[in-house]
Coordinates of C-alpha atoms in Angstrom, one line a residue:
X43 CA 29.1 -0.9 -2.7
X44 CA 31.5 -0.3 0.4
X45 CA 34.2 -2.9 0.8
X46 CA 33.0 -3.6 4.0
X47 CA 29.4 -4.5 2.6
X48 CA 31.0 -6.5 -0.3
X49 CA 33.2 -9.3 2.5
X50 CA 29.9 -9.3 4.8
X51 CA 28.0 -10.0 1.4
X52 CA 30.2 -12.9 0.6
X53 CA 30.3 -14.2 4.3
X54 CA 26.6 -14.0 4.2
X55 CA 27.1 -16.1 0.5
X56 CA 30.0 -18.1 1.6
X57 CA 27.8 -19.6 4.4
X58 CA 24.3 -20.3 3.3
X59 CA 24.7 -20.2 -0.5
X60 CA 27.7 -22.3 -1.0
X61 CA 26.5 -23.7 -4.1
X62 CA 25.2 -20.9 -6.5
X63 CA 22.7 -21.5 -8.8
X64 CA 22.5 -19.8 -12.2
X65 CA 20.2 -19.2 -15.3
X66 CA 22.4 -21.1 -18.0
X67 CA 24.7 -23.5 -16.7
X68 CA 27.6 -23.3 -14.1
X69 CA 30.5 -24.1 -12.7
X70 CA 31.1 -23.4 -9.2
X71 CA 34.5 -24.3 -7.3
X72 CA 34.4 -23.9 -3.3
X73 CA 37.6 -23.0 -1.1
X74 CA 37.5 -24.0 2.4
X75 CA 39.4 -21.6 4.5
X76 CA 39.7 -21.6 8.7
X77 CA 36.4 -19.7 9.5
X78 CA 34.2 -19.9 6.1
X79 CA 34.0 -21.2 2.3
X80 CA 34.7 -19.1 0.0
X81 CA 32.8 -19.3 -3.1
X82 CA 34.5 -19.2 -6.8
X83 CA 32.5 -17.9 -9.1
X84 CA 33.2 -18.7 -12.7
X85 CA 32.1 -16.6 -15.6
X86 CA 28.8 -17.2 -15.7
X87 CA 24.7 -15.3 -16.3
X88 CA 23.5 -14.7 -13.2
X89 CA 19.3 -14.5 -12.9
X90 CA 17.2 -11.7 -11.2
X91 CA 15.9 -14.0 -8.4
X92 CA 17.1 -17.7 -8.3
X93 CA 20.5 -17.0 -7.5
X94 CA 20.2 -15.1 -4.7
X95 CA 21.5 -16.5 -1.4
X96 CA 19.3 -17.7 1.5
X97 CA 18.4 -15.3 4.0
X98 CA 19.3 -16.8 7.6
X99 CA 16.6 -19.0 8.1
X100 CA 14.7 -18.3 11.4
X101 CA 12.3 -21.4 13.2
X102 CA 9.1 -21.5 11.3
X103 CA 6.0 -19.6 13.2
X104 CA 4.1 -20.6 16.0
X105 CA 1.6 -18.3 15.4
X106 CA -1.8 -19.0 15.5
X107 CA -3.8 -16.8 12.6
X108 CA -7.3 -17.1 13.0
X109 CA -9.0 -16.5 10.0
X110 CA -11.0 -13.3 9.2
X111 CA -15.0 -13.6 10.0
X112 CA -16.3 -12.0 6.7
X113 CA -14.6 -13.7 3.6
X114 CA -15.7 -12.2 0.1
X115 CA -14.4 -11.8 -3.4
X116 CA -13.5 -8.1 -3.0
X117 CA -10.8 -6.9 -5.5
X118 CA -10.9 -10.5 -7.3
X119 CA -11.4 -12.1 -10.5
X120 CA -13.3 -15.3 -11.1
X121 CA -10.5 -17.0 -13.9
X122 CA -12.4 -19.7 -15.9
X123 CA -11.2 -23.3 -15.9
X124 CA -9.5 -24.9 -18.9
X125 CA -6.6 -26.5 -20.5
X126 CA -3.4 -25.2 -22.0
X127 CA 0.0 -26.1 -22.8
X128 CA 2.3 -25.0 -19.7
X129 CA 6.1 -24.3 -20.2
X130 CA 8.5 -22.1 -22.3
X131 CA 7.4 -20.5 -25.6
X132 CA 10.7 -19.3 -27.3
X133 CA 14.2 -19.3 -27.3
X134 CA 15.0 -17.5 -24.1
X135 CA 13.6 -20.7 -22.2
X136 CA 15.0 -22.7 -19.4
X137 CA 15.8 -26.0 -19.2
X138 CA 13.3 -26.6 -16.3
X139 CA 10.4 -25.1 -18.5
X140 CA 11.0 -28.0 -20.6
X141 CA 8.5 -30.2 -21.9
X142 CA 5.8 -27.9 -22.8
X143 CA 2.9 -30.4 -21.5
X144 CA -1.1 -30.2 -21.3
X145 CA -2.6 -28.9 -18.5
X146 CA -5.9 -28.7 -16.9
X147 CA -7.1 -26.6 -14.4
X148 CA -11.0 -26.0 -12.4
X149 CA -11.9 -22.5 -12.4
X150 CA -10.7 -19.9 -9.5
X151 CA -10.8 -16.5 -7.8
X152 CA -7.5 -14.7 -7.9
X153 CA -6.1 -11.6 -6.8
X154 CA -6.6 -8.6 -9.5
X155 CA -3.1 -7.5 -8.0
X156 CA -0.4 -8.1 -5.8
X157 CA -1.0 -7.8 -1.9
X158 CA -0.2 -4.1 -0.6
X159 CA 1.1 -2.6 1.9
X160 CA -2.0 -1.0 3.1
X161 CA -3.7 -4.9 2.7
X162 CA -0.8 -6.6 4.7
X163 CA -1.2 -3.8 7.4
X164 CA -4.4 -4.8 8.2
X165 CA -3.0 -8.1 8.6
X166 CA -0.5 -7.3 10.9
X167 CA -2.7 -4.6 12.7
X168 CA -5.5 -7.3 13.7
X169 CA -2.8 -10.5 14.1
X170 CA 0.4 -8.5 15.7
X171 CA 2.3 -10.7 13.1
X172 CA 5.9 -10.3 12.7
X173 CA 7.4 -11.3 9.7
X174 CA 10.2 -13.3 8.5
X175 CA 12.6 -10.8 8.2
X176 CA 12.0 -8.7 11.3
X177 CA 13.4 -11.7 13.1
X178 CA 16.4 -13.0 14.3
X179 CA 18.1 -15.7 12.7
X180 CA 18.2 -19.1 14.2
X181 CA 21.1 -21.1 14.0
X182 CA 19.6 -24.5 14.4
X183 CA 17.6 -23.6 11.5
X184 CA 20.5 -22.4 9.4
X185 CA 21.8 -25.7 9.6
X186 CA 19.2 -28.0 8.1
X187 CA 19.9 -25.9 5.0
X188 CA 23.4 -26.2 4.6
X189 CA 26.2 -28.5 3.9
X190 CA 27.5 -30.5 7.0
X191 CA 30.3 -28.7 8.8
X192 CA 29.3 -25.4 7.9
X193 CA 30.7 -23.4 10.4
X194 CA 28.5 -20.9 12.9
X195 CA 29.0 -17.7 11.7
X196 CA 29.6 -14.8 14.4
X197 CA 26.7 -14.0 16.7
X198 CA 26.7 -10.1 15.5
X199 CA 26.2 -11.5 11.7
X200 CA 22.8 -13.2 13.0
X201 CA 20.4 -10.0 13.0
X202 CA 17.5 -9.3 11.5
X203 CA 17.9 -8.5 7.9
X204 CA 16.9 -9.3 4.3
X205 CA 18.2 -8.2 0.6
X206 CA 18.1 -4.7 -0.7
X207 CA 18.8 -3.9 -4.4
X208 CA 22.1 -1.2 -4.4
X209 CA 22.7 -0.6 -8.1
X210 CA 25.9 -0.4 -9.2
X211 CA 27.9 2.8 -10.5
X212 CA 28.9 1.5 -13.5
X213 CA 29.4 -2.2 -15.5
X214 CA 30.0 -4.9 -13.5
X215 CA 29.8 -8.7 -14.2
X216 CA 26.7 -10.6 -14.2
X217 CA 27.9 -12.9 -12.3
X218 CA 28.6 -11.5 -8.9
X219 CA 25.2 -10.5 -7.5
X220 CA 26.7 -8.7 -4.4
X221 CA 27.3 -5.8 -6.7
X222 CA 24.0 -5.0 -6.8
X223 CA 22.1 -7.0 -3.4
X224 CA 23.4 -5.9 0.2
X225 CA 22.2 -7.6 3.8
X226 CA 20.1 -5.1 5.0
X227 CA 19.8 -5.0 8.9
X228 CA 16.3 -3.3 9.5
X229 CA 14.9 -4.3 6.0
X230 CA 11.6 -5.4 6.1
X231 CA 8.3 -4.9 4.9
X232 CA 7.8 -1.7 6.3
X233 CA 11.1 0.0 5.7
X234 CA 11.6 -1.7 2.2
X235 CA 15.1 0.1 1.2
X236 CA 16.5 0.1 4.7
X237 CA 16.0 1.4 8.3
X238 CA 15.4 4.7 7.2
X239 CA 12.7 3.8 4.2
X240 CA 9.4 3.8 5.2
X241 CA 5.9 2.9 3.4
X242 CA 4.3 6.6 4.1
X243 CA 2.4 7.3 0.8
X244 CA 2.9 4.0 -0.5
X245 CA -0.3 2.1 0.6
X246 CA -0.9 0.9 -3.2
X247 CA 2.3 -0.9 -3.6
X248 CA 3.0 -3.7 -3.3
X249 CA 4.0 -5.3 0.0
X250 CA 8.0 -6.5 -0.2
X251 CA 10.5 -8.8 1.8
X252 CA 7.7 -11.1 2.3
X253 CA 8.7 -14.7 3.0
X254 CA 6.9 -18.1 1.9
X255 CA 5.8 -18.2 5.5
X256 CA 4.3 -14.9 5.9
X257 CA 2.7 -15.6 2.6
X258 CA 0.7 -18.3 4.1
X259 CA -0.1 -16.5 6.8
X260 CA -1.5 -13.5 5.5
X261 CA -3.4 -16.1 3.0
X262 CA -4.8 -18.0 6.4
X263 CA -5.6 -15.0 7.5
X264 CA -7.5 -13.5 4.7
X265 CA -9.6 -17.0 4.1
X266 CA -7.2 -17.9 1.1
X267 CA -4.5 -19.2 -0.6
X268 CA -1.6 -19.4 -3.0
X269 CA -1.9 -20.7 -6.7
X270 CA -0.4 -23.5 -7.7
X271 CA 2.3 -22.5 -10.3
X272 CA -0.5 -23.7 -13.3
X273 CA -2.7 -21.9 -11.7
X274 CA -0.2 -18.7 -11.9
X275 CA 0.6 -19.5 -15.1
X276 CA -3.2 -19.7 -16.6
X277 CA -3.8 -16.5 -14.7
X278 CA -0.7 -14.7 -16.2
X279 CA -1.3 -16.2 -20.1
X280 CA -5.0 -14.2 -19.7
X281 CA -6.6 -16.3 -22.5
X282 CA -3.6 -16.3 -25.0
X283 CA -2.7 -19.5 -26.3
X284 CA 1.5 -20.4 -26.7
X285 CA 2.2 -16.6 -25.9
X286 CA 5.5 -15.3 -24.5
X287 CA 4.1 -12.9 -22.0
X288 CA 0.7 -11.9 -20.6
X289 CA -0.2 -9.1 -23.6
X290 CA 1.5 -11.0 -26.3
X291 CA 4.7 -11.7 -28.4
X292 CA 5.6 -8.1 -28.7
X293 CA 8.9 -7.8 -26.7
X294 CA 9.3 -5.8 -23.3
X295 CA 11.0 -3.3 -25.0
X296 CA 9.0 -2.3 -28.1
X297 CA 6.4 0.3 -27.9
X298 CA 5.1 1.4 -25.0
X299 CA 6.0 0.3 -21.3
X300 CA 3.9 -2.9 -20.7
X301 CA 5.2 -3.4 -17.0
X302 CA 7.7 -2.4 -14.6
X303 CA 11.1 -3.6 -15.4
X304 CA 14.6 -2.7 -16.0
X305 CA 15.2 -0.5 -19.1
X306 CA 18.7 0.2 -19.8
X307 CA 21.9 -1.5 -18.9
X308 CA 21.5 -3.5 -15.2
X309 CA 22.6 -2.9 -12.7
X310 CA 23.7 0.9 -13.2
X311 CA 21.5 2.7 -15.9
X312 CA 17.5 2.6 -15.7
X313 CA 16.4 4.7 -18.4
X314 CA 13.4 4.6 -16.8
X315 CA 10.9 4.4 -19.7
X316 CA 8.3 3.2 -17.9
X317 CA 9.0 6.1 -15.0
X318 CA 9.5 3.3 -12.7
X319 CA 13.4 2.7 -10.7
X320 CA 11.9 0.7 -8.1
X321 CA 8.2 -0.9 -7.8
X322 CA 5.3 1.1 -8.6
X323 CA 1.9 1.4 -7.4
X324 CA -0.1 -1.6 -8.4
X325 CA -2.2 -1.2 -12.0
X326 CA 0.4 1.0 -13.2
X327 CA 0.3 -1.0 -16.5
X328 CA -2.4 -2.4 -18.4
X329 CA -4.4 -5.7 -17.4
X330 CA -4.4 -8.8 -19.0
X331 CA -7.1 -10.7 -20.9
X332 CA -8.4 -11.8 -17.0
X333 CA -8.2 -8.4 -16.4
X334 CA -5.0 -9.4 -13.9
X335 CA -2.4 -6.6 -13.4
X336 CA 0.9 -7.1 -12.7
X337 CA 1.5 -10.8 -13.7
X338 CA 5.1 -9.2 -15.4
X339 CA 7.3 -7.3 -14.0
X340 CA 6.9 -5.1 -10.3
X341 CA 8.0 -8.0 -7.9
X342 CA 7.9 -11.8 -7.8
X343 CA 5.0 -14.0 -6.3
X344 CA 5.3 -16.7 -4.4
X345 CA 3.8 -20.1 -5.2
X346 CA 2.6 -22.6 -3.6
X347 CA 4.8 -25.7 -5.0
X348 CA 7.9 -27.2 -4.4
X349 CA 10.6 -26.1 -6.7
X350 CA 11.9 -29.1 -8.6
X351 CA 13.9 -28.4 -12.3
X352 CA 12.4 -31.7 -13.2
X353 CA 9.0 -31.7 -12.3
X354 CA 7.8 -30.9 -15.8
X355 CA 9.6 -34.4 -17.6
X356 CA 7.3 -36.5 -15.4
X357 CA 4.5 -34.7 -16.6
X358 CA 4.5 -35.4 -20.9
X359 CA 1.0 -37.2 -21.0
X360 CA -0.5 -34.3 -19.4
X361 CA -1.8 -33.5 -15.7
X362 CA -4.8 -31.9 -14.5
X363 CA -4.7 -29.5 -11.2
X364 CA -1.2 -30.4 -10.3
X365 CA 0.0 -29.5 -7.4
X366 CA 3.8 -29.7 -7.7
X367 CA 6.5 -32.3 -6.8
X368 CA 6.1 -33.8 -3.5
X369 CA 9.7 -32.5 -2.6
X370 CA 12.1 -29.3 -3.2
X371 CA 15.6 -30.2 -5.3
X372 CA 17.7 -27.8 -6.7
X373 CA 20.9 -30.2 -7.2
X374 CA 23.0 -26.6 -6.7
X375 CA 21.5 -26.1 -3.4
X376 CA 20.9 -29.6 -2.4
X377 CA 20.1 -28.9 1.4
X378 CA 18.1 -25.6 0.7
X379 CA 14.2 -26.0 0.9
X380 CA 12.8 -24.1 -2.4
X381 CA 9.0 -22.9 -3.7
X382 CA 8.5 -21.5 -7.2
X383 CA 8.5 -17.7 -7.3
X384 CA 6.7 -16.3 -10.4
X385 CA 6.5 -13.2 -12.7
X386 CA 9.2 -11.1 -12.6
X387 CA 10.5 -7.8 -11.5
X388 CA 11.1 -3.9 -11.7
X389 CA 14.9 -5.7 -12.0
X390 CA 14.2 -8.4 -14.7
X391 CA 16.0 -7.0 -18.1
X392 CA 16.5 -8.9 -21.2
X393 CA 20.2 -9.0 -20.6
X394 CA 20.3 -11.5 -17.8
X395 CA 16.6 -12.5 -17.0
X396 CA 13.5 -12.7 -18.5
X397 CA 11.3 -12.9 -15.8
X398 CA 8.3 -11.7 -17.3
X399 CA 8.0 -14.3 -19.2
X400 CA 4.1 -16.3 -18.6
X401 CA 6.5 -19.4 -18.7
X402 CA 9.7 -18.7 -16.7
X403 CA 10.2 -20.2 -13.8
X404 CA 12.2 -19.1 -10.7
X405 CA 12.8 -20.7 -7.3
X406 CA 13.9 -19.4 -4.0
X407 CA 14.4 -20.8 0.0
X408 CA 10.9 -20.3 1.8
X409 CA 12.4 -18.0 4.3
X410 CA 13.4 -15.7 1.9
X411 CA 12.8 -11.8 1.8
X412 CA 13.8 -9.4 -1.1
X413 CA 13.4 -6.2 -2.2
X414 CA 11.1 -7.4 -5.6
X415 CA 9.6 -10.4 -3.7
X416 CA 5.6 -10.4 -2.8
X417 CA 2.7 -12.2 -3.4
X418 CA -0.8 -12.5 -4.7
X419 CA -3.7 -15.0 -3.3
X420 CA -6.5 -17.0 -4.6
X421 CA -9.8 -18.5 -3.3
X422 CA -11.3 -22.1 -4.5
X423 CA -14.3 -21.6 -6.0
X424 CA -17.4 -22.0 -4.0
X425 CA -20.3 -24.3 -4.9
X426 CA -23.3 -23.4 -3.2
X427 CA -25.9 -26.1 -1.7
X428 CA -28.2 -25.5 -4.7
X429 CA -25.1 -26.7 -6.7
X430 CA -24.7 -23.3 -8.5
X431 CA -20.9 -21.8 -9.0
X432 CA -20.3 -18.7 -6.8
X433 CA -19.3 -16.4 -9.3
X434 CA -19.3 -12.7 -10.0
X435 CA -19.0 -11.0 -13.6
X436 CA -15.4 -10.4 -14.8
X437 CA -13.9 -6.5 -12.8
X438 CA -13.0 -4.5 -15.8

């Protein structure tokens, strides 16, 4: 990273991430200086996605999305309804997935993959929406979301952007993530490594730098949804009871490549044992008992709830269909406005995150676009008027 991309990284961090969150737990010192805060970070693991600072935040959309006409249950899986206990399965688990507790859930259709480019195209082609990040920040915004007395930053600083992953060139400490995630300006969804990426033969990947808000809209759209995070995490345990991730115990790294993630040492050396640097096409791996792909590993999904780290200790006697806290708090980014992001990445690595994980949770600000960050949707089922579920048989 160029010295002049590592200070606009930290103003960018200095200003709407004053508070860094981490995966174990922190200790964050702030230095006030003339123009900005300055951030000390303390030794520290840094995760894959929680950590990462805020994108500007631009005024939430005015934009009317009508939904589409014909609504059917193309390219998705009726999941069963059920119970199972929700929350961490072994030692690498968070605090926040702590208790394991019972839940129950009614039976849905869900995505048999993440949304693609060539999916959110048609989107954009018959709305003429404009995500997230090809806008330009608002300022007014910005400041529900940070402490008061947070100064402005520049006017040239407040262009559209979003993160793009830079690996490093060699070791670097976990817990600096602007050694490997650079303010992009002209990163978006269609140009998802920069202004001079593109998505030309790349229609069966899956769609990045998607925020919470263009989520909804592309679910609107498309007569849908997002899961709740039980819902995700039914989905993702594909009939296994009390396993680590969506094919089993057996660990990421044993045998052969059982999703897109980061072999190697992050963030400088991908030995690339599952032929994947960045994201791959969608179905690249092997499904899951649902016959879901990709619930580990390629890019995060968005959620529909509220990203609270205690949501699960009011929930001991067991809930069914919940929905979430009824507010975001993350006590490191008190002012920040959080949803749960699920699943993992082609960054997540053992060393430092363990995203793929059926159980690990991740949260992020609604506005925010990354690299790794996309979605998947799901429909409530339908009961007809005779009364009968609308259901087809199980894809293979």
């Amino acid at each position: 990273m160029s010295a002049k991309n590592i200070r606009l990284s930290f103003i960018f961090v200095a200003i709407f991430s004053v508070l860094v969150s981490s995966c174990k737990q922190k200790t964050i010192q702030t230095t006030k200086t003339q123009n900005t805060f300055t951030p000390v970070l303390k030794k520290t693991t840094i995760c894959c996605e929680s950590n990462i600072p805020s994108r500007f935040a631009v005024a939430k959309s005015s934009e009317v999305i009508a939904p589409t006409q014909k609504q059917d249950h193309k390219n998705m899986v009726f999941v069963q309804g059920g119970d199972f206990m929700m929350g961490g399965d072994n030692k690498q688990a968070s605090p926040d997935e702590y208790p394991k507790h019972k839940v129950t859930v009614n039976g849905y259709w869900i995505d048999v993959s993440e949304v693609t480019n060539d999916q959110f195209k048609k989107f954009v082609d018959a709305t003429g929406y404009i995500t997230t990040a090809e806008k330009k920040p608002d300022w007014n915004e910005i400041k529900k979301q940070v402490p008061p007395g947070t100064p402005k930053p520049d006017d040239s600083l407040l262009t559209a952007s979003s993160l793009v992953f830079k690996p490093s060139k060699e070791a670097v400490p976990l817990t600096d993530y602007s050694q490997w995630w650079v303010w992009e300006k002209g990163a978006d969804w269609k140009h998802p490594h920069g202004p001079k990426s593109n998505i030309k033969g790349k229609e069966n990947y899956p769609v990045v730098h998607i925020s919470y808000f263009d989520a909804l809209a592309y679910c609107k759209w498309s007569g849908k949804r997002l899961p709740t995070e039980a819902e995700w995490e039914w989905a993702a345990r594909g009939g296994l009871k009390n396993n680590i991730y969506p094919w089993g115990n057996e660990p990421v790294a044993l045998g052969k490549a059982k999703a897109n993630s980061w072999q190697g040492k992050f963030p400088y050396k991908n030995t690339l044992q599952d032929k994947f640097y960045y994201s791959s096409p969608v179905k690249s791996f092997p499904a899951n008992g649902y016959g879901l792909y990709d619930m580990a590993g390629n890019v995060w999904e968005w959620c529909a709830d509220y990203y609270d780290g205690r949501y699960y200790s009011t929930l001991t006697q067991g809930v069914k269909n919940p929905h979430g806290p009824k507010a975001s708090y993350d006590p490191d980014e008190p002012y920040a406005i959080k949803r749960v992001v699920r699943g993992g990445s082609f960054l997540c690595n053992d060393s430092y995150c363990s995203g793929y994980r059926v159980a690990r949770r991740m949260k992020t600000t609604e506005d925010s676009g990354m690299e790794h960050l996309g979605f998947r949707c799901v429909q409530d089922n339908v009961v007809a008027a005779n009364g009968n579920c609308n259901k087809q048989k199980r894809l293979p």
